[in-house]
Coordinates of C-alpha atoms in Angstrom, one line a residue:
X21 CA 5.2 6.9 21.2
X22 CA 4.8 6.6 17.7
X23 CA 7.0 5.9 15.0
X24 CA 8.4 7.5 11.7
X25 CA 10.2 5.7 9.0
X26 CA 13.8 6.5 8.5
X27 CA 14.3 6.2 5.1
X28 CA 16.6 6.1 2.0
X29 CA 17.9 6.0 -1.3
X30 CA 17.7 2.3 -2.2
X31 CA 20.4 2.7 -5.3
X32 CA 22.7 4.1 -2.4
X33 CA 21.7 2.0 0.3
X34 CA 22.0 -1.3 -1.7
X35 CA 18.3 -1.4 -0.6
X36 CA 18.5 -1.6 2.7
X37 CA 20.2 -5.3 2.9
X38 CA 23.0 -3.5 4.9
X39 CA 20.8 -2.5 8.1
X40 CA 20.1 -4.2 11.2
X41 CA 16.8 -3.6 13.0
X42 CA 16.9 -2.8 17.1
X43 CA 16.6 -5.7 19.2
X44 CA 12.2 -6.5 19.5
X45 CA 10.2 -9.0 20.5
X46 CA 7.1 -10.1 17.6
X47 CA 4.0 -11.5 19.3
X48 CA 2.5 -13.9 16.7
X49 CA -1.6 -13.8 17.4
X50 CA -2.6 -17.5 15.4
X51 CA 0.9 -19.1 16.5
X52 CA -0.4 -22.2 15.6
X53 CA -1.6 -21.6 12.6
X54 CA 0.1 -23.1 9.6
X55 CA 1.3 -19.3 8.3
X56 CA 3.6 -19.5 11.7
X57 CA 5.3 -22.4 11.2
X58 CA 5.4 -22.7 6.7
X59 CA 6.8 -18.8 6.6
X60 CA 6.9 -16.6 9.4
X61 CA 9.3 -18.6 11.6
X62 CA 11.5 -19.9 8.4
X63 CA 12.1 -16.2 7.3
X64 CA 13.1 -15.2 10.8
X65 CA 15.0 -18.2 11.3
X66 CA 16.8 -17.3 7.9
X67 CA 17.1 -13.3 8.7
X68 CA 18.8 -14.9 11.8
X69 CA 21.0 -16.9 9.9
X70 CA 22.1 -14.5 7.7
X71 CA 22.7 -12.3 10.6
X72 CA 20.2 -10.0 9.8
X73 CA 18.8 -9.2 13.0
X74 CA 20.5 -8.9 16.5
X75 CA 20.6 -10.8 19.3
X76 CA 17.6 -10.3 21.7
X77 CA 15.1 -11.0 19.2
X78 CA 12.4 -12.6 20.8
X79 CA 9.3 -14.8 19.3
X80 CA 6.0 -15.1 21.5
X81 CA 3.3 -17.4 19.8
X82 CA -0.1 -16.2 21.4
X83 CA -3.3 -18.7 20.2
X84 CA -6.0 -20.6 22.1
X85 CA -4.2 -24.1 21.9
X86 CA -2.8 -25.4 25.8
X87 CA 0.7 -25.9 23.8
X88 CA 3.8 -25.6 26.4
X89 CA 7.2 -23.4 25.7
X90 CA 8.9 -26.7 24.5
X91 CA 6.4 -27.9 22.1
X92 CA 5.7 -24.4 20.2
X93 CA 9.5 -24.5 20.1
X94 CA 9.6 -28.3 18.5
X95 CA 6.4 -27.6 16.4
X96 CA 8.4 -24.6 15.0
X97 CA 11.7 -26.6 14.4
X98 CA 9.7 -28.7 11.9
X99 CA 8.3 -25.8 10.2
X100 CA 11.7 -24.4 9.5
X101 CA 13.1 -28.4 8.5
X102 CA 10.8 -28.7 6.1
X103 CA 10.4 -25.1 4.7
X104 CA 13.3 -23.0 5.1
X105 CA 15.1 -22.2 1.9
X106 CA 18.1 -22.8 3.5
X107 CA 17.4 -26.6 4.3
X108 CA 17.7 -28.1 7.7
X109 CA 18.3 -26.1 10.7
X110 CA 21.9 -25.4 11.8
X111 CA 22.0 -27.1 15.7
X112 CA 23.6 -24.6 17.7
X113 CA 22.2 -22.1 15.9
X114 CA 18.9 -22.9 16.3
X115 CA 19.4 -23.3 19.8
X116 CA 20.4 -19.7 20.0
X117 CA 17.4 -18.9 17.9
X118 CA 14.9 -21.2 19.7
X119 CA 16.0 -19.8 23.5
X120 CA 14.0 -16.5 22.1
X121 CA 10.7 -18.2 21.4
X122 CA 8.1 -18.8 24.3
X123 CA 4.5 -19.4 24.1
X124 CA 1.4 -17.8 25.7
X125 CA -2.0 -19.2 25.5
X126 CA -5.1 -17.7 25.3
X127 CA -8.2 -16.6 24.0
X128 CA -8.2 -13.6 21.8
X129 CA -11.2 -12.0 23.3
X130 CA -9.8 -13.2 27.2
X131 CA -8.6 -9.7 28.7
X132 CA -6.6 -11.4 30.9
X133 CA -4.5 -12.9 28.3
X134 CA -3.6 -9.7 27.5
X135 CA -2.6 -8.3 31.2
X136 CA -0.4 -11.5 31.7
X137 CA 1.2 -11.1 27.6
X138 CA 2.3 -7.3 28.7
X139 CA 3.6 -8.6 32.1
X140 CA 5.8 -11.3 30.0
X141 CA 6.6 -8.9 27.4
X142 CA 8.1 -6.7 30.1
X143 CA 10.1 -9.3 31.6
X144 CA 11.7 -10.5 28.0
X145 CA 12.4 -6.8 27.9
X146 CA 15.1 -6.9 30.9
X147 CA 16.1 -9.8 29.9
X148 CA 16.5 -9.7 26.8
X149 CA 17.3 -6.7 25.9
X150 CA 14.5 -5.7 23.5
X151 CA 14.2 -1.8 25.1
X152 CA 10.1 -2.1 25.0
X153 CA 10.2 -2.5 20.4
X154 CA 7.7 -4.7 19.5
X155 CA 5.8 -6.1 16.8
X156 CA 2.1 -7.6 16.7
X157 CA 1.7 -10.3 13.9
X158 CA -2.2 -10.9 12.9
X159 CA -1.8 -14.4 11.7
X160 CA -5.2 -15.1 12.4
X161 CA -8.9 -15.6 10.5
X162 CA -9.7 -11.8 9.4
X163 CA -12.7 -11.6 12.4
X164 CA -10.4 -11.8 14.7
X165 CA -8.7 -8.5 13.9
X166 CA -11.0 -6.2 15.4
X167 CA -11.0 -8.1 18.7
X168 CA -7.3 -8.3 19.0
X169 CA -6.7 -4.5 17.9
X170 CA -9.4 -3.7 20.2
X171 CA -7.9 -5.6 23.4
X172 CA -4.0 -4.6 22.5
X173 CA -5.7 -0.8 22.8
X174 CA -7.3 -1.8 26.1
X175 CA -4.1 -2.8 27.3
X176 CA -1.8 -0.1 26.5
X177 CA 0.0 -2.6 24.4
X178 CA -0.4 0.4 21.5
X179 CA 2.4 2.1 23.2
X180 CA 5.7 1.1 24.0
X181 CA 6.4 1.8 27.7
X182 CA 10.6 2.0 27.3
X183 CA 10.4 4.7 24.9
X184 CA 10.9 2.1 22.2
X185 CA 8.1 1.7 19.0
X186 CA 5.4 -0.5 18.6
X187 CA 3.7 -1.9 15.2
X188 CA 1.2 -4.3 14.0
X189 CA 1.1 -6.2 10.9
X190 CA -1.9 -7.4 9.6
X191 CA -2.4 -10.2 6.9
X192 CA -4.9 -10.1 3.8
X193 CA -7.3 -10.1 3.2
X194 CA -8.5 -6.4 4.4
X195 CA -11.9 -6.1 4.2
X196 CA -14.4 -7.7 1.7
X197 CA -15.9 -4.3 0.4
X198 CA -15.2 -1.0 0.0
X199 CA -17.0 -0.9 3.6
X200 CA -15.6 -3.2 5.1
X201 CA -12.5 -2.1 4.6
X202 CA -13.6 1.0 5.9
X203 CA -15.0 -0.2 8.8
X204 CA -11.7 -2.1 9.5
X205 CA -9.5 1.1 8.6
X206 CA -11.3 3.1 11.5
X207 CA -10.8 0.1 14.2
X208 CA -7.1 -0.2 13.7
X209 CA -6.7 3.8 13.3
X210 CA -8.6 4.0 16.9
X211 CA -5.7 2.3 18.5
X212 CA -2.9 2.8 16.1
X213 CA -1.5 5.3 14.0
X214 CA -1.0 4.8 10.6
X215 CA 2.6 4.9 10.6
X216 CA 2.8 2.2 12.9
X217 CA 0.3 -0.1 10.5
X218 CA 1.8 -2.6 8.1
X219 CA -0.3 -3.7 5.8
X220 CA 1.2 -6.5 4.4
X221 CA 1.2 -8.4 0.8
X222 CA 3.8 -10.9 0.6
X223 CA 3.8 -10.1 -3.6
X224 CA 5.4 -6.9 -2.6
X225 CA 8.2 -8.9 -1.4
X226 CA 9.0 -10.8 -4.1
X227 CA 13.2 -10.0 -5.6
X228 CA 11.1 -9.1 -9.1
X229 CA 8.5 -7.1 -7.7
X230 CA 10.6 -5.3 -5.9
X231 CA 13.1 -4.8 -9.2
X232 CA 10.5 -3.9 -11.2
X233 CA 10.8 0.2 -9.7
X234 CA 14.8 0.0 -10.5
X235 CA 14.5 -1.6 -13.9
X236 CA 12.0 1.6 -14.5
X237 CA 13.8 4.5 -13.3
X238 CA 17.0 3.5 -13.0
X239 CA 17.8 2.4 -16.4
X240 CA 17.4 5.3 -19.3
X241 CA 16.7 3.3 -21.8
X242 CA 13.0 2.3 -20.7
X243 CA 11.4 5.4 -19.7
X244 CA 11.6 7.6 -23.1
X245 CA 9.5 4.5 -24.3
X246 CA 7.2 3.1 -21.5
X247 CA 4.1 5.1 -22.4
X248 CA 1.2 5.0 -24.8
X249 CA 2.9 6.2 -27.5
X250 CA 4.9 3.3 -28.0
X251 CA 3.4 -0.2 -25.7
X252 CA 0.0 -1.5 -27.3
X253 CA -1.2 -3.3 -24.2
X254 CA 0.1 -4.8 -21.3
X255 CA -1.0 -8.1 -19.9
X256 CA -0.7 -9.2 -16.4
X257 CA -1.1 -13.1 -15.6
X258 CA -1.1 -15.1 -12.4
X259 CA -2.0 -18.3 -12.7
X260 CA -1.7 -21.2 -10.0
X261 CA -1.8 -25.3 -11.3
X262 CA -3.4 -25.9 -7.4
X263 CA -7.2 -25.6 -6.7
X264 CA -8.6 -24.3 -3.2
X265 CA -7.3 -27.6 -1.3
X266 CA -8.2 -27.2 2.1
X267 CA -9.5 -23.7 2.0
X268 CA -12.9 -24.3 0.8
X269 CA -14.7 -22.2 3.6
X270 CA -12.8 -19.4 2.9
X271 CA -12.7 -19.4 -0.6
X272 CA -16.1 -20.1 -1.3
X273 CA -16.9 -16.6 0.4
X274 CA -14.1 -14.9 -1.7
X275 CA -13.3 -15.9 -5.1
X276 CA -10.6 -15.4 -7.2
X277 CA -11.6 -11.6 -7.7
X278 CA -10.7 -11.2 -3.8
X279 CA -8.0 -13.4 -3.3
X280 CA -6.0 -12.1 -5.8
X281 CA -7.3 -8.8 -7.9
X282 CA -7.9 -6.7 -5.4
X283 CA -4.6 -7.1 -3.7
X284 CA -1.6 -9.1 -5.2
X285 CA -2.6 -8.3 -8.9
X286 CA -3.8 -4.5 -8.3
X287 CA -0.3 -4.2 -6.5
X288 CA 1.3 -5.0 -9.8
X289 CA -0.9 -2.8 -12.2
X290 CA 0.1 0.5 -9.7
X291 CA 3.8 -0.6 -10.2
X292 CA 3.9 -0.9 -13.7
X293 CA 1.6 2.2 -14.6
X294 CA 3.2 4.6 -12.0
X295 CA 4.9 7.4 -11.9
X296 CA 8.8 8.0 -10.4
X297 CA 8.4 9.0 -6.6
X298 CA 10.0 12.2 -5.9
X299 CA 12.2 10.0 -3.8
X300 CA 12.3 6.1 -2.5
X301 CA 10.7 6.5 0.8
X302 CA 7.7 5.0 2.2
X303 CA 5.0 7.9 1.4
X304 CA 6.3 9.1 -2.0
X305 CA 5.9 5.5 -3.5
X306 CA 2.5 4.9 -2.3
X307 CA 1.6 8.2 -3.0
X308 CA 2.5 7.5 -7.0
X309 CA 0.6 3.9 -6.1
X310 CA -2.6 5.4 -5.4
X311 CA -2.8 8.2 -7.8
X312 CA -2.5 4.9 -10.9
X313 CA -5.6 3.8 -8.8
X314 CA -6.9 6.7 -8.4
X315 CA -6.7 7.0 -12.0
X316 CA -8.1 4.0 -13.2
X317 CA -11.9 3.7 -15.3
X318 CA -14.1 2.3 -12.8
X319 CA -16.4 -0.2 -14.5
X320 CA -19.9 -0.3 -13.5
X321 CA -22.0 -2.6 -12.7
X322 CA -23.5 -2.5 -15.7
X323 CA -20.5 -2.7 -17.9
X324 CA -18.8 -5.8 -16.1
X325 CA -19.9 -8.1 -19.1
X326 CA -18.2 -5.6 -21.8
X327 CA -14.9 -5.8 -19.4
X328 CA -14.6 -8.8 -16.9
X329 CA -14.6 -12.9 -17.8
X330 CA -15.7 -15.1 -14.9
X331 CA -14.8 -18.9 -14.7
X332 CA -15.0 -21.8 -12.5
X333 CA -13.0 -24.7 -13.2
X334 CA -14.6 -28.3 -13.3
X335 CA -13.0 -31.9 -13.2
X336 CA -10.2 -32.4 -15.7
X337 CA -6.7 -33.4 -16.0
X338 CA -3.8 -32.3 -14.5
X339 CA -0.6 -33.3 -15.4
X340 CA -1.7 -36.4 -16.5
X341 CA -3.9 -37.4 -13.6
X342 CA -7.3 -37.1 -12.8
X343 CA -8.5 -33.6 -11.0
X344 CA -11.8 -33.2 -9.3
X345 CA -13.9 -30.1 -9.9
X346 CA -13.9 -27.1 -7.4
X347 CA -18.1 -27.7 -6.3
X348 CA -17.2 -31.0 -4.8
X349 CA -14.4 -29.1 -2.5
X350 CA -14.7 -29.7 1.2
X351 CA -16.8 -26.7 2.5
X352 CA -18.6 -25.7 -1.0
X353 CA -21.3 -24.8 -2.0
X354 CA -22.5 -27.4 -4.5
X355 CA -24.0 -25.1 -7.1
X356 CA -21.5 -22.3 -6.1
X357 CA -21.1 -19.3 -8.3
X358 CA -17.9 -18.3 -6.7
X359 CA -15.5 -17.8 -9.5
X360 CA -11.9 -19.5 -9.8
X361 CA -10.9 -17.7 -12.9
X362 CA -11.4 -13.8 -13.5
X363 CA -10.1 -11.9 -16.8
X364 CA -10.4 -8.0 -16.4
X365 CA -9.8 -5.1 -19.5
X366 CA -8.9 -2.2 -17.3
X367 CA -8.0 1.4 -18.3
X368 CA -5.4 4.0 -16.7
X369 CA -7.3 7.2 -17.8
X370 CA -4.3 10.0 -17.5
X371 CA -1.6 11.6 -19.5
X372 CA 1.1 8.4 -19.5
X373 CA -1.2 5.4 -20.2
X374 CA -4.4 7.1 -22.0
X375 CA -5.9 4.2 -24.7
X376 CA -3.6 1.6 -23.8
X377 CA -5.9 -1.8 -22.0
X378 CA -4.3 -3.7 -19.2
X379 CA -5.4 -7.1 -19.5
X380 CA -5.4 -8.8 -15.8
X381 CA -6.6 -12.7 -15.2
X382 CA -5.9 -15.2 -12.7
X383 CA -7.7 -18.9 -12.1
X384 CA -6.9 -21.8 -10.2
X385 CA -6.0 -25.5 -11.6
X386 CA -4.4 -23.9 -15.1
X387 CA -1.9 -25.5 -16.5
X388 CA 1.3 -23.8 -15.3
X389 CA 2.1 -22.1 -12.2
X390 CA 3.5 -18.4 -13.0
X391 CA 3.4 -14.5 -12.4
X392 CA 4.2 -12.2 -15.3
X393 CA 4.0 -9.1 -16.7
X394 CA 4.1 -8.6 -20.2
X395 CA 4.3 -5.3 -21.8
X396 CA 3.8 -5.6 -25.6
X397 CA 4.8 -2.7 -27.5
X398 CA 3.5 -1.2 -30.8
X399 CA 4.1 -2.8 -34.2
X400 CA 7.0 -1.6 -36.4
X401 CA 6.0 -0.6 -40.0
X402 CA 5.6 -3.2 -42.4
X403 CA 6.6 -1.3 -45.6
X404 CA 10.3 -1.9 -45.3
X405 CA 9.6 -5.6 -46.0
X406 CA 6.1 -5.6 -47.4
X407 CA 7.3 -7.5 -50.7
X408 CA 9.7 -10.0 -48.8
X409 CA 8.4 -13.2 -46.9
X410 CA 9.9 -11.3 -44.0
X411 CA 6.9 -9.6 -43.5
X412 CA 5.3 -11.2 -40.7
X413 CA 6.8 -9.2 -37.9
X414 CA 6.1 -10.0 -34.1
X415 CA 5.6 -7.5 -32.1
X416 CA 8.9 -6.8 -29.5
X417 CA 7.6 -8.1 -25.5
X418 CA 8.8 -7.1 -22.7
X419 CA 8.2 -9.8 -19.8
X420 CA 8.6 -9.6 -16.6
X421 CA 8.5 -13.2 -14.6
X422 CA 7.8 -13.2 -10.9
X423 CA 7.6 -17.0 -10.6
X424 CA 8.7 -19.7 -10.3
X425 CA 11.5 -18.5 -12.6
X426 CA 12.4 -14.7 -11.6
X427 CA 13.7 -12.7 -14.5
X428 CA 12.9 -10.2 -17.1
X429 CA 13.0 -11.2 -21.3
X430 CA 12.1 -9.2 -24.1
X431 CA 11.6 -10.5 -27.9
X432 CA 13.0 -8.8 -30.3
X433 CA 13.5 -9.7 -34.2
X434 CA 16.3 -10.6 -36.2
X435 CA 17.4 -12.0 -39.0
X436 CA 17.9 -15.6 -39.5
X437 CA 21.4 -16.7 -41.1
X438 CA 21.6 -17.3 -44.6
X439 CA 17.8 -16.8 -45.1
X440 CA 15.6 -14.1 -46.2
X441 CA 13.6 -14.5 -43.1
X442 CA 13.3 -12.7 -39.8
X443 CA 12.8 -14.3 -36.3
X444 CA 11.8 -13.8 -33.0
X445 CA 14.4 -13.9 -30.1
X446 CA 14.4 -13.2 -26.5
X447 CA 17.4 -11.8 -24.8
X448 CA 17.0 -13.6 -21.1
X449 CA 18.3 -12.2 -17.8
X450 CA 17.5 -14.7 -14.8
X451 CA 18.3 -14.0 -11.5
X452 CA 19.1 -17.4 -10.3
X453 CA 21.9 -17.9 -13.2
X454 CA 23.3 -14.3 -13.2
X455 CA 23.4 -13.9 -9.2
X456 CA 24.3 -17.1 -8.6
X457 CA 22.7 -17.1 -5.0
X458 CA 19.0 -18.1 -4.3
X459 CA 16.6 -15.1 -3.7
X460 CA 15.5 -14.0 -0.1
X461 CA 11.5 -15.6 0.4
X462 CA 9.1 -12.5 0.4
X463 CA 8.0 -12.9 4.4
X464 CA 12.0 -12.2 4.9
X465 CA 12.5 -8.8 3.6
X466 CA 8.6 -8.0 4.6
X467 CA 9.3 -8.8 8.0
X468 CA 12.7 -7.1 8.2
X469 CA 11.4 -3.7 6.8
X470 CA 8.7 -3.7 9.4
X471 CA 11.0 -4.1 12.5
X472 CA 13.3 -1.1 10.1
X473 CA 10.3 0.9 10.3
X474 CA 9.5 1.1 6.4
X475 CA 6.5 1.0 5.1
X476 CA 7.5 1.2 1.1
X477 CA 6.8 -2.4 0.4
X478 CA 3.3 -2.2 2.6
X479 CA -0.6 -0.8 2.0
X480 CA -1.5 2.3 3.1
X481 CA -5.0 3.2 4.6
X482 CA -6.0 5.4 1.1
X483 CA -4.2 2.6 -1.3
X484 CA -6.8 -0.5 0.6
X485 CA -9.8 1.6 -0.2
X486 CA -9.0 2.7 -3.9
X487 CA -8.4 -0.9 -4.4
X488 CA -11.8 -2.2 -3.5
X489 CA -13.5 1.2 -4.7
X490 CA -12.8 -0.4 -8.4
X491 CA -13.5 -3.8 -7.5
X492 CA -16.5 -3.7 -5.1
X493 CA -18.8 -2.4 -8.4
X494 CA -17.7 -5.4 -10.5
X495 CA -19.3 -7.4 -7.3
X496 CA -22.3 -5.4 -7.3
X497 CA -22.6 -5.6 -11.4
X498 CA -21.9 -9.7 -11.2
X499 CA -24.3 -10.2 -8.3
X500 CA -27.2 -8.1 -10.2
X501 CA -26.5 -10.5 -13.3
X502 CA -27.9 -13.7 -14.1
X503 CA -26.5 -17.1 -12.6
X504 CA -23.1 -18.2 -14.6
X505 CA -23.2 -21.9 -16.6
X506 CA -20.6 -22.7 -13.9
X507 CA -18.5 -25.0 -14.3
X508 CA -17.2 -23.7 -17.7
X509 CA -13.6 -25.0 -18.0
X510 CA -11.8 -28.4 -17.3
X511 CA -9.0 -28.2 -14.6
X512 CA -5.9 -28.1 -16.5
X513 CA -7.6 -25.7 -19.0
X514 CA -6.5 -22.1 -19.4
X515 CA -9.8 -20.8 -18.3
X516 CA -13.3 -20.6 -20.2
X517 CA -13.5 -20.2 -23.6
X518 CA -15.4 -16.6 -23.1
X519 CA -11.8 -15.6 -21.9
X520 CA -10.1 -16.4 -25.5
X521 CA -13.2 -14.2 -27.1
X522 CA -12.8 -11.8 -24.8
X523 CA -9.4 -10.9 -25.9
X524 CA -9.9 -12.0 -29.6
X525 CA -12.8 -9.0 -29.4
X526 CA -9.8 -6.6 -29.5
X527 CA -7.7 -8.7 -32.0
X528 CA -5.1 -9.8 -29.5
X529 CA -4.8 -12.7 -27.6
X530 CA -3.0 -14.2 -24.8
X531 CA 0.3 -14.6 -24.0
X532 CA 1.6 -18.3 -23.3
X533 CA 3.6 -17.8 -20.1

């Protein structure tokens, strides 16, 4: 059977928080793999907690590790003591919880593991209650999707066989390439349908990711304003004080570009350029999504030194002790010419956003962690004040803060008291201090939707390849290009030099987040 979203109006529905998913059982493939036990069981733990979802809800950890029922369930425990946002675990509650979770070993390519997992997810469903809904959780290396998908096909586990639904989530990164992703797109849709297909970004679960749609459209005094008539740029900045850690293999074969452009950053550009949906359901967001990518200049290969920066960061100081450079990583290449830091000028080529550059960058080991967008609108005339030392006018900044410190400020000018001079000031909203309660951790509400059934906050099939149909060129242009003087900033520095010119090129700069 295959599912369709039942969806709403979020302004109505309080977005959703109200709803409790059917009773389900997720199957986590990679169970033992530190995503499990640092997110995926602390947000369920928490949903349970907060009585989010029902009784029955059942947890089966599937990975190659000979681990027993108990230990998966004490492994777990940890995971939630030392990274649930709620602190320790309550006792009896995590009893409760914990009588849910049960562990099934096997290979991923073993089709016997998968006969035995639909025989045991056919018993939790009598006893348990969870009517034949389930959920498949990749939490696994990406080149172990295709051989998962392909033996959950095999199997029949595809289809529920209560007459409940079944779904799959699958973790970044998707794909590589444009081909890749491709390639990976027709596996899945082979065995699934797309509705039943959650792509998943944990960015789009962030409380100020998700705000950023009702501070647009729901507030009147935005939109008349929120074009190129009257914003000069936008700027969107993720930086991250860590390097790769333990992550070297991986990273080394994707870079900054496709660990974070192509996915979390891209997600932000589409939600800041787009248009309103015709209404707040899954399809009519991502339809406005992919039409901003749709819509935006391709660079060439040619071009990428005109509109991309490339960096790699080499030992320096951070925070006042010593940091080591990213070639002498565990797993690197020692004359790698993966890049840490990327800087992007990017153009929205349609009626809304015509002339106006969105500036994108993101690098490891900068100073300060943080995730903002900053929308910097046009000038005010100067002639007013042209013979007064008030003349120096900053421009007014809009700036949305995604972390650590969720919010939304905007500068604005004013006059200082008693003096003939004029000042900027930011008028602050912070979630933390005006809520007063601690925001839901973005697995939480990702995971919740998908056992609703919606798919807003998730990738569609078209949205995955627009995304790398913009960056795969910039590959291709960087790969035809000479070798880069790598490494060309200090860890702790805010990127190379070449970044600074890059923006100084169009007489603007970077914001200090």
């Amino acid at each position: 059977m295959i599912d369709t979203p039942t969806l709403e109006n979020p302004l109505r529905s309080g977005l959703r928080l109200g709803r409790t998913p059917e009773p389900c059982t997720m199957v986590i493939f990679g169970a033992t793999g530190d995503l499990t036990s640092r997110k995926l069981v602390p947000a369920l733990y928490n949903l349970t907690r907060e009585r989010r979802i029902p009784g029955g809800f059942s947890v089966v950890g599937f990975a190659r590790r000979d681990w027993s029922d108990d230990f998966f369930r004490q492994t777990m425990l940890e995971g939630v003591n030392d990274n649930s946002r709620s602190g320790k675990v309550d006792g009896p509650l995590w009893e409760s919880f914990a009588a849910g979770m049960s562990y099934h070993q096997s290979n991923f390519d073993d089709s016997d593991g998968y006969a035995s997992l639909r025989e045991r997810l056919d018993v939790i469903d009598q006893e348990r209650g969870t009517g034949g809904n389930r959920v498949f959780y990749l939490a696994t290396p990406p080149e172990s999707y295709p051989v998962i998908i392909r033996q959950l096909g095999a199997h029949g586990l595809n289809v529920s066989p209560n007459g409940g639904w079944t779904r799959i989530i699958i973790e970044k990164p998707f794909g590589h390439d444009l081909d890749s992703a491709r390639d990976l797109n027709a596996q899945v849709l082979s065995v699934f349908h797309e509705d039943q297909v959650y792509r998943i970004d944990h960015y789009l679960g962030k409380e100020t990711v998700q705000n950023l749609m009702v501070f647009r459209f729901a507030n009147g005094i935005f939109e008349p304003i929120w074009n190129r008539s009257q914003i000069d740029h936008v700027q969107i900045t993720v930086s991250e004080t860590v390097g790769v850690e333990d992550r070297g293999g991986y990273y080394d074969q994707s870079g900054a570009m496709r660990d974070m452009i192509q996915n979390h950053m891209m997600q932000l550009l589409t939600l800041t350029a787009m248009e309103a949906p015709v209404a707040y359901d899954a399809n009519s967001v991502r339809d406005e999504k992919v039409k901003v990518l749709r819509a935006v200049r391709p660079i060439a290969p040619a071009d990428v030194a005109r509109y991309t920066v490339r960096g790699q960061y080499g030992p320096g100081n951070m925070g006042g002790s010593p940091a080591v450079g990213y070639r002498t990583g565990r797993g690197i290449n020692p004359e790698s010419q993966t890049e840490t830091f990327v800087a992007l000028k990017l153009f929205v080529d349609n009626w809304r956003w015509a002339g106006v550059p969105f500036y994108l960058r993101t690098g490891k080991r900068l100073p300060r962690r943080a995730s903002e967008i900053s929308v910097q609108f046009k000038t005010a005339p100067h002639l007013l004040f042209a013979d007064s030392p008030t003349n120096d006018i900053e421009p007014n900044v809009l700036s949305i803060k995604i972390q650590p410190d969720e919010g939304i400020t905007l500068k604005v000018s004013s006059k200082v008291p008693g003096q003939g001079q004029i000042r900027p000031v930011t008028m602050d909203f912070r979630y933390g201090t005006t809520f007063g309660v601690a925001s839901p951790e973005a697995y939480e509400r990702l995971l919740l939707d998908c056992m609703l059934g919606d798919g807003t906050l998730f990738t569609r099939r078209d949205e995955v390849e627009a995304s790398w149909s913009l960056i795969t060129p910039i590959h291709q242009g960087w790969a035809a290009g000479p070798r880069q003087e790598f490494p060309n900033y200090e860890a702790g520095d805010w990127g190379p030099a070449s970044a600074d010119e890059f923006m100084a090129r169009d007489g603007r700069a970077w914001r200090r987040v």
